[in-house]
PDB file of C-alpha atoms and ligand atoms in Angstrom:
ATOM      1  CA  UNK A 141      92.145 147.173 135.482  1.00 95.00           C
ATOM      2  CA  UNK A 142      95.520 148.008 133.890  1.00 98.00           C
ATOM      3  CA  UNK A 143      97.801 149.468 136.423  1.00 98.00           C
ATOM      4  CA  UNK A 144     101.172 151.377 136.687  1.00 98.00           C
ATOM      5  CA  UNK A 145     103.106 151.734 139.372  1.00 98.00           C
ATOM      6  CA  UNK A 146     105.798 155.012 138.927  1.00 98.00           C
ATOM      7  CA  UNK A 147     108.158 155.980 141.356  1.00 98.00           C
ATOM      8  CA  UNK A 148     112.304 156.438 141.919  1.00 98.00           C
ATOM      9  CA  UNK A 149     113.868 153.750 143.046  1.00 97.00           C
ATOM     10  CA  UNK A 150     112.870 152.477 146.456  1.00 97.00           C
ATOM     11  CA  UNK A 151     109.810 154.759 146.089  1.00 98.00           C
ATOM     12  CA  UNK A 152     107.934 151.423 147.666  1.00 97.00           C
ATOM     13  CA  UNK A 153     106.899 150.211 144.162  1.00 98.00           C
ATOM     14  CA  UNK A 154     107.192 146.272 144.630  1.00 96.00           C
ATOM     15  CA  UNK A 155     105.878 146.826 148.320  1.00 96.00           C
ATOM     16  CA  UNK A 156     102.575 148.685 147.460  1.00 97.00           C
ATOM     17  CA  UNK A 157     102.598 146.209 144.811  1.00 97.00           C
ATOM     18  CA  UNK A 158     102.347 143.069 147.394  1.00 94.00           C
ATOM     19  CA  UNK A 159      99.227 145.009 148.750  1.00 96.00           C
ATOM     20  CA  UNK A 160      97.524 145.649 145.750  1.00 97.00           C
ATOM     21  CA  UNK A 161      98.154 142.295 143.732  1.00 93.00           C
ATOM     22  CA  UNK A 162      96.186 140.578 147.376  1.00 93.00           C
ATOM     23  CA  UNK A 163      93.502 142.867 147.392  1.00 96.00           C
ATOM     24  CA  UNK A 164      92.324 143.507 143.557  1.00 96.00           C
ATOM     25  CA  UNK A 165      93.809 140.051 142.360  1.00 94.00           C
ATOM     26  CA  UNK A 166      96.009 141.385 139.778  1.00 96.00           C
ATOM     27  CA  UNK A 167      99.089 139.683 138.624  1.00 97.00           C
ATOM     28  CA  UNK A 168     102.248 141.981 139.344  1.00 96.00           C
ATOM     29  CA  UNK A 169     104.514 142.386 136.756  1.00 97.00           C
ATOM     30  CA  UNK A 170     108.006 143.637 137.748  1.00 97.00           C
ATOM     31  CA  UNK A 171     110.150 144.329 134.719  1.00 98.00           C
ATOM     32  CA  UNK A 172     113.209 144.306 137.568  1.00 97.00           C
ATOM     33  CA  UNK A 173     112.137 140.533 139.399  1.00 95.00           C
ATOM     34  CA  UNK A 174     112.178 139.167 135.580  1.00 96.00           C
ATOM     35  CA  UNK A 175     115.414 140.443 134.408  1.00 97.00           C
ATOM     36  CA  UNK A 176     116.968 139.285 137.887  1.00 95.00           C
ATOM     37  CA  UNK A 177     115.141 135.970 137.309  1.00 94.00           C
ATOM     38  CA  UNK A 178     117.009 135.755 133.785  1.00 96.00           C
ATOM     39  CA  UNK A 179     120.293 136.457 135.636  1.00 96.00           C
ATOM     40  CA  UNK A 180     120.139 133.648 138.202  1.00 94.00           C
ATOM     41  CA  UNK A 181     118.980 131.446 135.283  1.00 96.00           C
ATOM     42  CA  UNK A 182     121.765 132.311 133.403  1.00 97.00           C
ATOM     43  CA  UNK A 183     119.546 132.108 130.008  1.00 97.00           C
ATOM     44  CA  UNK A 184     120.640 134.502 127.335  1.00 97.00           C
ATOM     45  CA  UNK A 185     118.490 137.206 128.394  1.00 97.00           C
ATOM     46  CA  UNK A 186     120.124 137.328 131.596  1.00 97.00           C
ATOM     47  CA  UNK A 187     123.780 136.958 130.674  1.00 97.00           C
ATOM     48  CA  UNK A 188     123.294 140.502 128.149  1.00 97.00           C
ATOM     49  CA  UNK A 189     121.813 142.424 131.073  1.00 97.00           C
ATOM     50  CA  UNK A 190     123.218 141.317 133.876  1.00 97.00           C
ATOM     51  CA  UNK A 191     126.011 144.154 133.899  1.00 97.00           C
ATOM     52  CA  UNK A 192     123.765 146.734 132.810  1.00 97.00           C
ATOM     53  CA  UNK A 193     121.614 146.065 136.000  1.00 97.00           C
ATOM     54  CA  UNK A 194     124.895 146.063 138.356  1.00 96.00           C
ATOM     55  CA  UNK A 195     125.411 149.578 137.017  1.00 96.00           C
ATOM     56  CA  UNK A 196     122.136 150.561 137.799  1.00 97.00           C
ATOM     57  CA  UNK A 197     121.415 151.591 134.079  1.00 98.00           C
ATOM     58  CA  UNK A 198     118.416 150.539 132.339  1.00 98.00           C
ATOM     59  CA  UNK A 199     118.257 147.369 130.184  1.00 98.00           C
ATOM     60  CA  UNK A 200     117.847 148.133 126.495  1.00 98.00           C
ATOM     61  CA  UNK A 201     114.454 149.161 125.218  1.00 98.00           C
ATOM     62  CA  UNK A 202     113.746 146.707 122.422  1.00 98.00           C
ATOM     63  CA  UNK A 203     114.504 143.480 124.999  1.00 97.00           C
ATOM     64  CA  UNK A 204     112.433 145.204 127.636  1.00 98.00           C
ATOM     65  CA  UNK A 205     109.320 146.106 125.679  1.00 98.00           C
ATOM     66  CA  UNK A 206     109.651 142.199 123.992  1.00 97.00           C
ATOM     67  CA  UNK A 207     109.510 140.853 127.665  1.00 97.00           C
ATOM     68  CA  UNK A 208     106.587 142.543 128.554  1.00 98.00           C
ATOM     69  CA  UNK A 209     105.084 142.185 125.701  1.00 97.00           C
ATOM     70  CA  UNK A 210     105.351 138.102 126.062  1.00 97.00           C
ATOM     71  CA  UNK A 211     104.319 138.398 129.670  1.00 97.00           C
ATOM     72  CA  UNK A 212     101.320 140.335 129.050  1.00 97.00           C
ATOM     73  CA  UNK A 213     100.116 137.530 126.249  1.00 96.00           C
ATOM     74  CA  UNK A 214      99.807 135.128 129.207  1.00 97.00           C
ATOM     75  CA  UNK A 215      96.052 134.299 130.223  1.00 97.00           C
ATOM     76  CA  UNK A 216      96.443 135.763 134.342  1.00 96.00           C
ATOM     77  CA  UNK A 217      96.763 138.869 132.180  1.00 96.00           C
ATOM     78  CA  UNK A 218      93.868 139.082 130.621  1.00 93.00           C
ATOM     79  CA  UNK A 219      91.430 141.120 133.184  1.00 92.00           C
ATOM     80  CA  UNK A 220      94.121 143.319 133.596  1.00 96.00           C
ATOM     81  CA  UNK A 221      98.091 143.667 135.155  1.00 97.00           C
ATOM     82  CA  UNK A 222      99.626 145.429 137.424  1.00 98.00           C
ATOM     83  CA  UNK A 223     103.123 146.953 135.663  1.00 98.00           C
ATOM     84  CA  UNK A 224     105.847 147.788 138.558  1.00 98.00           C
ATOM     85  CA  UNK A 225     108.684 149.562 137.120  1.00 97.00           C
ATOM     86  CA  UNK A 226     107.522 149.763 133.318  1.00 98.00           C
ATOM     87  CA  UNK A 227     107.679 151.604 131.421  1.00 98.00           C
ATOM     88  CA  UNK A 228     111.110 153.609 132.336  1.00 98.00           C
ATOM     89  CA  UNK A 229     111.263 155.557 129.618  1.00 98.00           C
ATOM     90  CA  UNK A 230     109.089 157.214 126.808  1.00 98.00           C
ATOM     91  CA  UNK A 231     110.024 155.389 124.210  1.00 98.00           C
ATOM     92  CA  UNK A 232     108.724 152.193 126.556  1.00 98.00           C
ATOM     93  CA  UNK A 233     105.733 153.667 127.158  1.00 98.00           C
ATOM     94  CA  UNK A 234     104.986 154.744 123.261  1.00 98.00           C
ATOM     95  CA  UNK A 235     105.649 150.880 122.897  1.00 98.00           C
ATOM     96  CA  UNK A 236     102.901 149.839 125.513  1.00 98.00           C
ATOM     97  CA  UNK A 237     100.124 152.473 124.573  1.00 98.00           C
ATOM     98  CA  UNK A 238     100.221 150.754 121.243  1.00 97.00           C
ATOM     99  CA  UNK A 239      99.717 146.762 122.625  1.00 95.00           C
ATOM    100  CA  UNK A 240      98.257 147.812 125.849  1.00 95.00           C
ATOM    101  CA  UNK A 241      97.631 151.189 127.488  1.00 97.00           C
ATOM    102  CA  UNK A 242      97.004 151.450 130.982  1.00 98.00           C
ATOM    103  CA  UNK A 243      93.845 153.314 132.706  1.00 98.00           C
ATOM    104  CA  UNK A 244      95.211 154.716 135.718  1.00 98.00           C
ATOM    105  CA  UNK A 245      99.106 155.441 136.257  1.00 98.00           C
ATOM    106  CA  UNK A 246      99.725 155.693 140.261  1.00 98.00           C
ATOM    107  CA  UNK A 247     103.229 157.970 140.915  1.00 98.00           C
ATOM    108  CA  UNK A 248     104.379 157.142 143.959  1.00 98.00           C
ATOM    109  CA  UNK A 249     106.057 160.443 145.085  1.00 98.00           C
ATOM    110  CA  UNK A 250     109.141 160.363 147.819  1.00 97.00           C
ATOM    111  CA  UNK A 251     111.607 162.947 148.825  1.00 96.00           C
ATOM    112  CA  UNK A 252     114.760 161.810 147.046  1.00 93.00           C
ATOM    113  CA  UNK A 253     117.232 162.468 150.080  1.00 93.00           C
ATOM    114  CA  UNK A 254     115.486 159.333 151.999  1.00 92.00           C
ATOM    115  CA  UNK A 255     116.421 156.940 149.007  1.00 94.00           C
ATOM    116  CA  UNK A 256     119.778 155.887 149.565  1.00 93.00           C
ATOM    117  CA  UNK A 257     118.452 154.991 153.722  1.00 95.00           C
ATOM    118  CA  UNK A 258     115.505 152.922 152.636  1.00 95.00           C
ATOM    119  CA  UNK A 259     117.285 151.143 149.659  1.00 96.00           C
ATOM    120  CA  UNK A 260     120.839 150.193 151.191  1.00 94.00           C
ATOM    121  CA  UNK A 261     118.478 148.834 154.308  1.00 95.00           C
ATOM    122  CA  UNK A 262     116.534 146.377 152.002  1.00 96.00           C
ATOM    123  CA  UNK A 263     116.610 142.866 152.682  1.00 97.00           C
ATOM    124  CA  UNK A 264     114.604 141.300 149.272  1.00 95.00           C
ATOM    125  CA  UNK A 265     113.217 137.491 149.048  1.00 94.00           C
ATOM    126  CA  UNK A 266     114.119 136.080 145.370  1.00 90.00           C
ATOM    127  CA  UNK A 267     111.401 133.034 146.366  1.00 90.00           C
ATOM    128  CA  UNK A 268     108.491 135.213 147.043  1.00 89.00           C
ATOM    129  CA  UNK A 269     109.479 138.586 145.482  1.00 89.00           C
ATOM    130  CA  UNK A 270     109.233 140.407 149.097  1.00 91.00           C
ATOM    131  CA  UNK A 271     110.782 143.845 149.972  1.00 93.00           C
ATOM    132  CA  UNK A 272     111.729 144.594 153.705  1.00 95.00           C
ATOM    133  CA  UNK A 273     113.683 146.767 155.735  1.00 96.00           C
ATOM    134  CA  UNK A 274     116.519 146.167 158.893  1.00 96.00           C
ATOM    135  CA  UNK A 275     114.148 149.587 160.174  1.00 95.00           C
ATOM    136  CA  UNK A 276     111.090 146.973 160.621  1.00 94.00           C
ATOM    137  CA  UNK A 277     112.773 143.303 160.471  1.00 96.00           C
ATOM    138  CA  UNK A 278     115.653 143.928 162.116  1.00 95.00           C
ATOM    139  CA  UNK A 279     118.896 142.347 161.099  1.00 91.00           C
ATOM    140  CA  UNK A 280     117.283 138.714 160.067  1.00 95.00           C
ATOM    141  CA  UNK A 281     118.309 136.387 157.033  1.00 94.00           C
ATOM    142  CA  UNK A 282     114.618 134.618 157.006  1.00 96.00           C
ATOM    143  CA  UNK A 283     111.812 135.985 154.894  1.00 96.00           C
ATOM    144  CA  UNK A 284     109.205 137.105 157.254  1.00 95.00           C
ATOM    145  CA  UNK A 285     106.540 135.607 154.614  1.00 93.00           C
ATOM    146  CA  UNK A 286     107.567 132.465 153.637  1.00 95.00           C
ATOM    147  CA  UNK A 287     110.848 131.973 154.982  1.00 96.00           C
ATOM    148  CA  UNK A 288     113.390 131.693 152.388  1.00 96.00           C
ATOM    149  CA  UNK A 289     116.959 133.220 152.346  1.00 97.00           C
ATOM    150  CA  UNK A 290     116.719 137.273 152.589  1.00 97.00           C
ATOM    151  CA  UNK A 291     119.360 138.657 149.919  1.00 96.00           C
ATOM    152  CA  UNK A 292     120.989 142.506 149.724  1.00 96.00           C
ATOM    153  CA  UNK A 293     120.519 142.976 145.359  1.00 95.00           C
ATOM    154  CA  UNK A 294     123.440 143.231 143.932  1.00 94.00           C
ATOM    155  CA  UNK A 295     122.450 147.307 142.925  1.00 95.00           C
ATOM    156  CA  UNK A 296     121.501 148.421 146.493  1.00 96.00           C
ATOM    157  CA  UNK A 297     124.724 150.046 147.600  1.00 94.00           C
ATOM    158  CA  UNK A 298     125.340 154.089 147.979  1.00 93.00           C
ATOM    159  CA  UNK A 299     127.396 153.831 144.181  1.00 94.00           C
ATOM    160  CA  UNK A 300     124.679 152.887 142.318  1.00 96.00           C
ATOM    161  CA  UNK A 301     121.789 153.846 143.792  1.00 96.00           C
ATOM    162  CA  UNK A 302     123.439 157.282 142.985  1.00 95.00           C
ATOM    163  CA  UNK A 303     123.226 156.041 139.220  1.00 96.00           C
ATOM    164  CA  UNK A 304     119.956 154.779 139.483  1.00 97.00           C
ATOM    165  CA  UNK A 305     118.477 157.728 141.496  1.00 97.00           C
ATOM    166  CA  UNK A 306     119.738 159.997 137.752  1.00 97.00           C
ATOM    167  CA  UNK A 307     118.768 157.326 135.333  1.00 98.00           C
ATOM    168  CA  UNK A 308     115.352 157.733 137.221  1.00 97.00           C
ATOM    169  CA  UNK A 309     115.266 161.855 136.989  1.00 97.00           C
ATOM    170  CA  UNK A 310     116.563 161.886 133.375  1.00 98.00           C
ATOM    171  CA  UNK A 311     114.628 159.192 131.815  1.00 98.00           C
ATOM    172  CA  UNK A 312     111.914 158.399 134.030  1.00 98.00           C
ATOM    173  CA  UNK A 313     110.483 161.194 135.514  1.00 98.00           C
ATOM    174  CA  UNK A 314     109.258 162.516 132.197  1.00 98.00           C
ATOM    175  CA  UNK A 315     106.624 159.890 132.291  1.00 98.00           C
ATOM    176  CA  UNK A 316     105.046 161.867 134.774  1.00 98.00           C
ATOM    177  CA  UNK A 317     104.184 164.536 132.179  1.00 98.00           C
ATOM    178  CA  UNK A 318     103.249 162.160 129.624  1.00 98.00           C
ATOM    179  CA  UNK A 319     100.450 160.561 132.023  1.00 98.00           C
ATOM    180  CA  UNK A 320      99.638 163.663 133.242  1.00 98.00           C
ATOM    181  CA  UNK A 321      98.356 164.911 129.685  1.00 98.00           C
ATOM    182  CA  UNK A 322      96.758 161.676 128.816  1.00 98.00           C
ATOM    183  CA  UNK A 323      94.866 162.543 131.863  1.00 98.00           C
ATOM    184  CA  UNK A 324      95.496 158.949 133.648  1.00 98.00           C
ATOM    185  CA  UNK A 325      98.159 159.782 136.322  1.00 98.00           C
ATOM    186  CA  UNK A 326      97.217 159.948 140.066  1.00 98.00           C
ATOM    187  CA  UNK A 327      99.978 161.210 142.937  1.00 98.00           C
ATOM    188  CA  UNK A 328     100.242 159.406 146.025  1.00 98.00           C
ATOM    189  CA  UNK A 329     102.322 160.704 148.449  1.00 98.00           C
ATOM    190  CA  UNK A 330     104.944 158.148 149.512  1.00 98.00           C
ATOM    191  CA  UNK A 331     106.782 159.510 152.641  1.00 97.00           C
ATOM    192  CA  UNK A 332     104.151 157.789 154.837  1.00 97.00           C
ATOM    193  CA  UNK A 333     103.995 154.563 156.912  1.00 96.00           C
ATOM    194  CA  UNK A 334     103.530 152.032 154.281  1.00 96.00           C
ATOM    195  CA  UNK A 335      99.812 151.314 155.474  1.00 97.00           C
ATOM    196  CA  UNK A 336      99.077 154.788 155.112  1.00 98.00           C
ATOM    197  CA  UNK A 337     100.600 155.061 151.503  1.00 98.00           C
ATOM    198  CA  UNK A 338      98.469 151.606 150.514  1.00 98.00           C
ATOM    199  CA  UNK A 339      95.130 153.541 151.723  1.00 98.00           C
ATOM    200  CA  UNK A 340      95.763 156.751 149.777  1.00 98.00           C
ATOM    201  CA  UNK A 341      96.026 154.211 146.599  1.00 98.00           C
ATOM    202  CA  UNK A 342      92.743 152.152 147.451  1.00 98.00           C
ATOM    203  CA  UNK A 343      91.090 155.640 147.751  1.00 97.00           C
ATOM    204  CA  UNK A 344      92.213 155.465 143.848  1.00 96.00           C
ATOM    205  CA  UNK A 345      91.457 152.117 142.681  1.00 96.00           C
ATOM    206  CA  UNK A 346      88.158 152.037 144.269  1.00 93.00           C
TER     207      UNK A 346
HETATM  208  P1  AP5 B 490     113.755 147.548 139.671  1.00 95.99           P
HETATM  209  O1  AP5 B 490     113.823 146.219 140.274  1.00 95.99           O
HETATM  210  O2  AP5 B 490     112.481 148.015 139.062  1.00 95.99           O
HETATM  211  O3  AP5 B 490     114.276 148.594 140.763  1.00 95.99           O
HETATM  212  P2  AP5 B 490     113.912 150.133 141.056  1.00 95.99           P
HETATM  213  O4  AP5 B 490     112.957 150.832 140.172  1.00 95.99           O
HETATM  214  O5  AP5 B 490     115.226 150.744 141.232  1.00 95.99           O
HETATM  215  O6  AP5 B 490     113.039 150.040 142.277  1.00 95.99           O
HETATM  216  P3  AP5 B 490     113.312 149.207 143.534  1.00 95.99           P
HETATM  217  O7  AP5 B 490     112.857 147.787 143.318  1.00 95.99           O
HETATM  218  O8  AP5 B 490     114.720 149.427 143.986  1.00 95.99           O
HETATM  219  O9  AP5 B 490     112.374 149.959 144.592  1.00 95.99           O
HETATM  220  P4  AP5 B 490     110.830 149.843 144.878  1.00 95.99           P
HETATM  221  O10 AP5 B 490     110.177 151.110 144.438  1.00 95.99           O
HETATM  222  O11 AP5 B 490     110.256 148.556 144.393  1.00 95.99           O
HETATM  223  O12 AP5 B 490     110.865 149.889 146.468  1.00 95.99           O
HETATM  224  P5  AP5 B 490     110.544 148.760 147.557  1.00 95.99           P
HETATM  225  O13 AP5 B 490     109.077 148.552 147.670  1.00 95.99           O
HETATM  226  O14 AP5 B 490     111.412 147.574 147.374  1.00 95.99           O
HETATM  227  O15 AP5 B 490     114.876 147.699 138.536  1.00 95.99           O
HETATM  228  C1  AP5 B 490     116.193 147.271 138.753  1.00 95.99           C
HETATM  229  C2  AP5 B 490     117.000 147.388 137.467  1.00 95.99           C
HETATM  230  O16 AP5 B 490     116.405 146.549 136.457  1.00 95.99           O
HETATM  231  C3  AP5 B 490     117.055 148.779 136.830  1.00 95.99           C
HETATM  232  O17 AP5 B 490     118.074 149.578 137.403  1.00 95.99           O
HETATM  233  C4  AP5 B 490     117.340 148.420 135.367  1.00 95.99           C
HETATM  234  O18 AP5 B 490     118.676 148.076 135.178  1.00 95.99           O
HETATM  235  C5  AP5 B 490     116.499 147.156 135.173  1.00 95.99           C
HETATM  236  N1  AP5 B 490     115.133 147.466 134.716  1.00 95.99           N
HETATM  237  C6  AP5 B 490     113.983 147.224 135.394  1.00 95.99           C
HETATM  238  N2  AP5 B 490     112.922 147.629 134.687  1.00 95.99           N
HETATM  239  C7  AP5 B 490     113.406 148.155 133.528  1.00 95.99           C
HETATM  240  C8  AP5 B 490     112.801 148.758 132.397  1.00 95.99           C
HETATM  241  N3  AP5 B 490     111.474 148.904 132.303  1.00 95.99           N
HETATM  242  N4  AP5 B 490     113.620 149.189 131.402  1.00 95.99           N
HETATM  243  C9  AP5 B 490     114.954 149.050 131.454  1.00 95.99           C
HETATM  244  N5  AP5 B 490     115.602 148.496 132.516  1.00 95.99           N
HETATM  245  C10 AP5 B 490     114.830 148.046 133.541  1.00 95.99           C
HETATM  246  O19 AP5 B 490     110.989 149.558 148.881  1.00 95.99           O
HETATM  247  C11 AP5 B 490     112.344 149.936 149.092  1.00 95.99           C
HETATM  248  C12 AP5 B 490     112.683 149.887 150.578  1.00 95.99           C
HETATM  249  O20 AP5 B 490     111.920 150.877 151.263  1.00 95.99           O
HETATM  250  C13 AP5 B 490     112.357 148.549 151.252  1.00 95.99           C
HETATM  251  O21 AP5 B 490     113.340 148.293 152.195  1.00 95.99           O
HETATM  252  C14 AP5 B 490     110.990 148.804 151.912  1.00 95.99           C
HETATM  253  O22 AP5 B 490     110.807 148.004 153.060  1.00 95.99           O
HETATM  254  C15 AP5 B 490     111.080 150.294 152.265  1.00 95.99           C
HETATM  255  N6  AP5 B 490     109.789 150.979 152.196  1.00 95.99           N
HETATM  256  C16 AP5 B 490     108.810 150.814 151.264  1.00 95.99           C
HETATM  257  N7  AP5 B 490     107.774 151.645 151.507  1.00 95.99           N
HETATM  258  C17 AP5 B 490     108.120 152.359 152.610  1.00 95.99           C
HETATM  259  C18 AP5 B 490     107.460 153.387 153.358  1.00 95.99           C
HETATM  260  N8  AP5 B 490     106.243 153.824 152.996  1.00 95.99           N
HETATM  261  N9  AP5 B 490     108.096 153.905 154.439  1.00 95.99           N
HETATM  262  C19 AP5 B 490     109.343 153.455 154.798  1.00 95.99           C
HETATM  263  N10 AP5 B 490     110.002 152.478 154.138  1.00 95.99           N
HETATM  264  C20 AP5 B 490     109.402 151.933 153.046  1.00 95.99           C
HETATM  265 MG1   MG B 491     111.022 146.925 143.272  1.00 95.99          MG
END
């Protein structure tokens, strides 16, 4: 299965990700946890994006499609991925329909005006790639899963999530069209408990 996760920022992408990667076995393939990987590295990758990504614009297309493209070519991949916040933009996903197109595109919908609470409340884990929030964890600095420092991203705060939450409308959101024709995108509504959202998309996947 070749899977998309859409959505705005803090939408619940990476966290309905966790959920499906455990249940159908898919590796989970965040465009976002392998540019921030390049920037703690400090390889080349990660020293041309790093202030893109503190803006909260996107990375450029050519590098981001090339990334993917190499991740995809690894062996977990071959049964199928699970893509969590590519593509971004059309020209991305012109890019992927022509190496690897996906079968089912889940939009994770979310009323805008909750963004900015959810996302300046995330704790993230850079070991294990989880996504929490003070609402649930409460003010801790310990990964509830496998207890590694709990960081705030260096793009959650009000200023750019404003940037991001128009980079998303203006460049993103038009992928919702683009599924929609090719007949492969699926709505899940996303202003639910998080257990509720993950059953809506197992009524999709099967
Ligand atoms: P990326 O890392 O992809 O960030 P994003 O799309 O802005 O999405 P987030 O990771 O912020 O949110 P999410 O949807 O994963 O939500 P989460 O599950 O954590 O990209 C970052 C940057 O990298 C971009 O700005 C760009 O610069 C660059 N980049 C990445 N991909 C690129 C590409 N393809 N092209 C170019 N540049 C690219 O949840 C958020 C919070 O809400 C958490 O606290 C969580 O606990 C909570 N929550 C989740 N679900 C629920 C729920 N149902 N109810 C209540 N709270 C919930
Ligand atoms: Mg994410």
């Amino acid at each position: 299965m070749k899977l998309i996760l859409l959505g705005a920022p803090g939408s619940g992408k990476g966290t309905q990700a966790a959920y499906i990667t455990d249940k159908y076995d898919l590796p989970h393939i965040s465009t976002g946890d392998l540019f921030r990987e390049n920037i703690k590295n400090k390889t080349p990758l990660g020293i041309k994006v790093k202030e893109i990504m503190d803006t909260g614009n996107l990375c450029p297309d050519d590098l981001t499609v090339e990334l993917v493209k190499d991740r995809l070519n690894n062996p977990d991949c071959k049964n199928g991925y699970l893509l969590d916040g590519f593509p971004r933009d059309i020209p991305q996903a012109i890019a992927l329909d022509e190496f690897a197109a996906p079968d089912v595109v889940i939009e994770i919908d979310v009323d805008l005006n909750k963004i900015e609470h959810r996302i300046t409340g995330r704790r993230s884990c850079p070991k294990c790639g989880g996504s929490f929030h003070v609402d649930f964890i409460g003010n801790v600095d310990k990964c509830p899963t496998c207890g590694d420092k709990l960081i705030i991203r260096k793009d959650d705060n009000p200023e750019t999530v404003k940037e991001r939450l128009e980079v998303y409308q203006n460049q993103t959101a038009p992928l919702i069209e683009y599924y929609g024709k090719q007949g492969k995108l699926v709505k899940v509504n996303g202003d639910q408990p998080i257990e509720k959202v993950f059953e809506e998309v197992v009524k999709v996947l099967g």
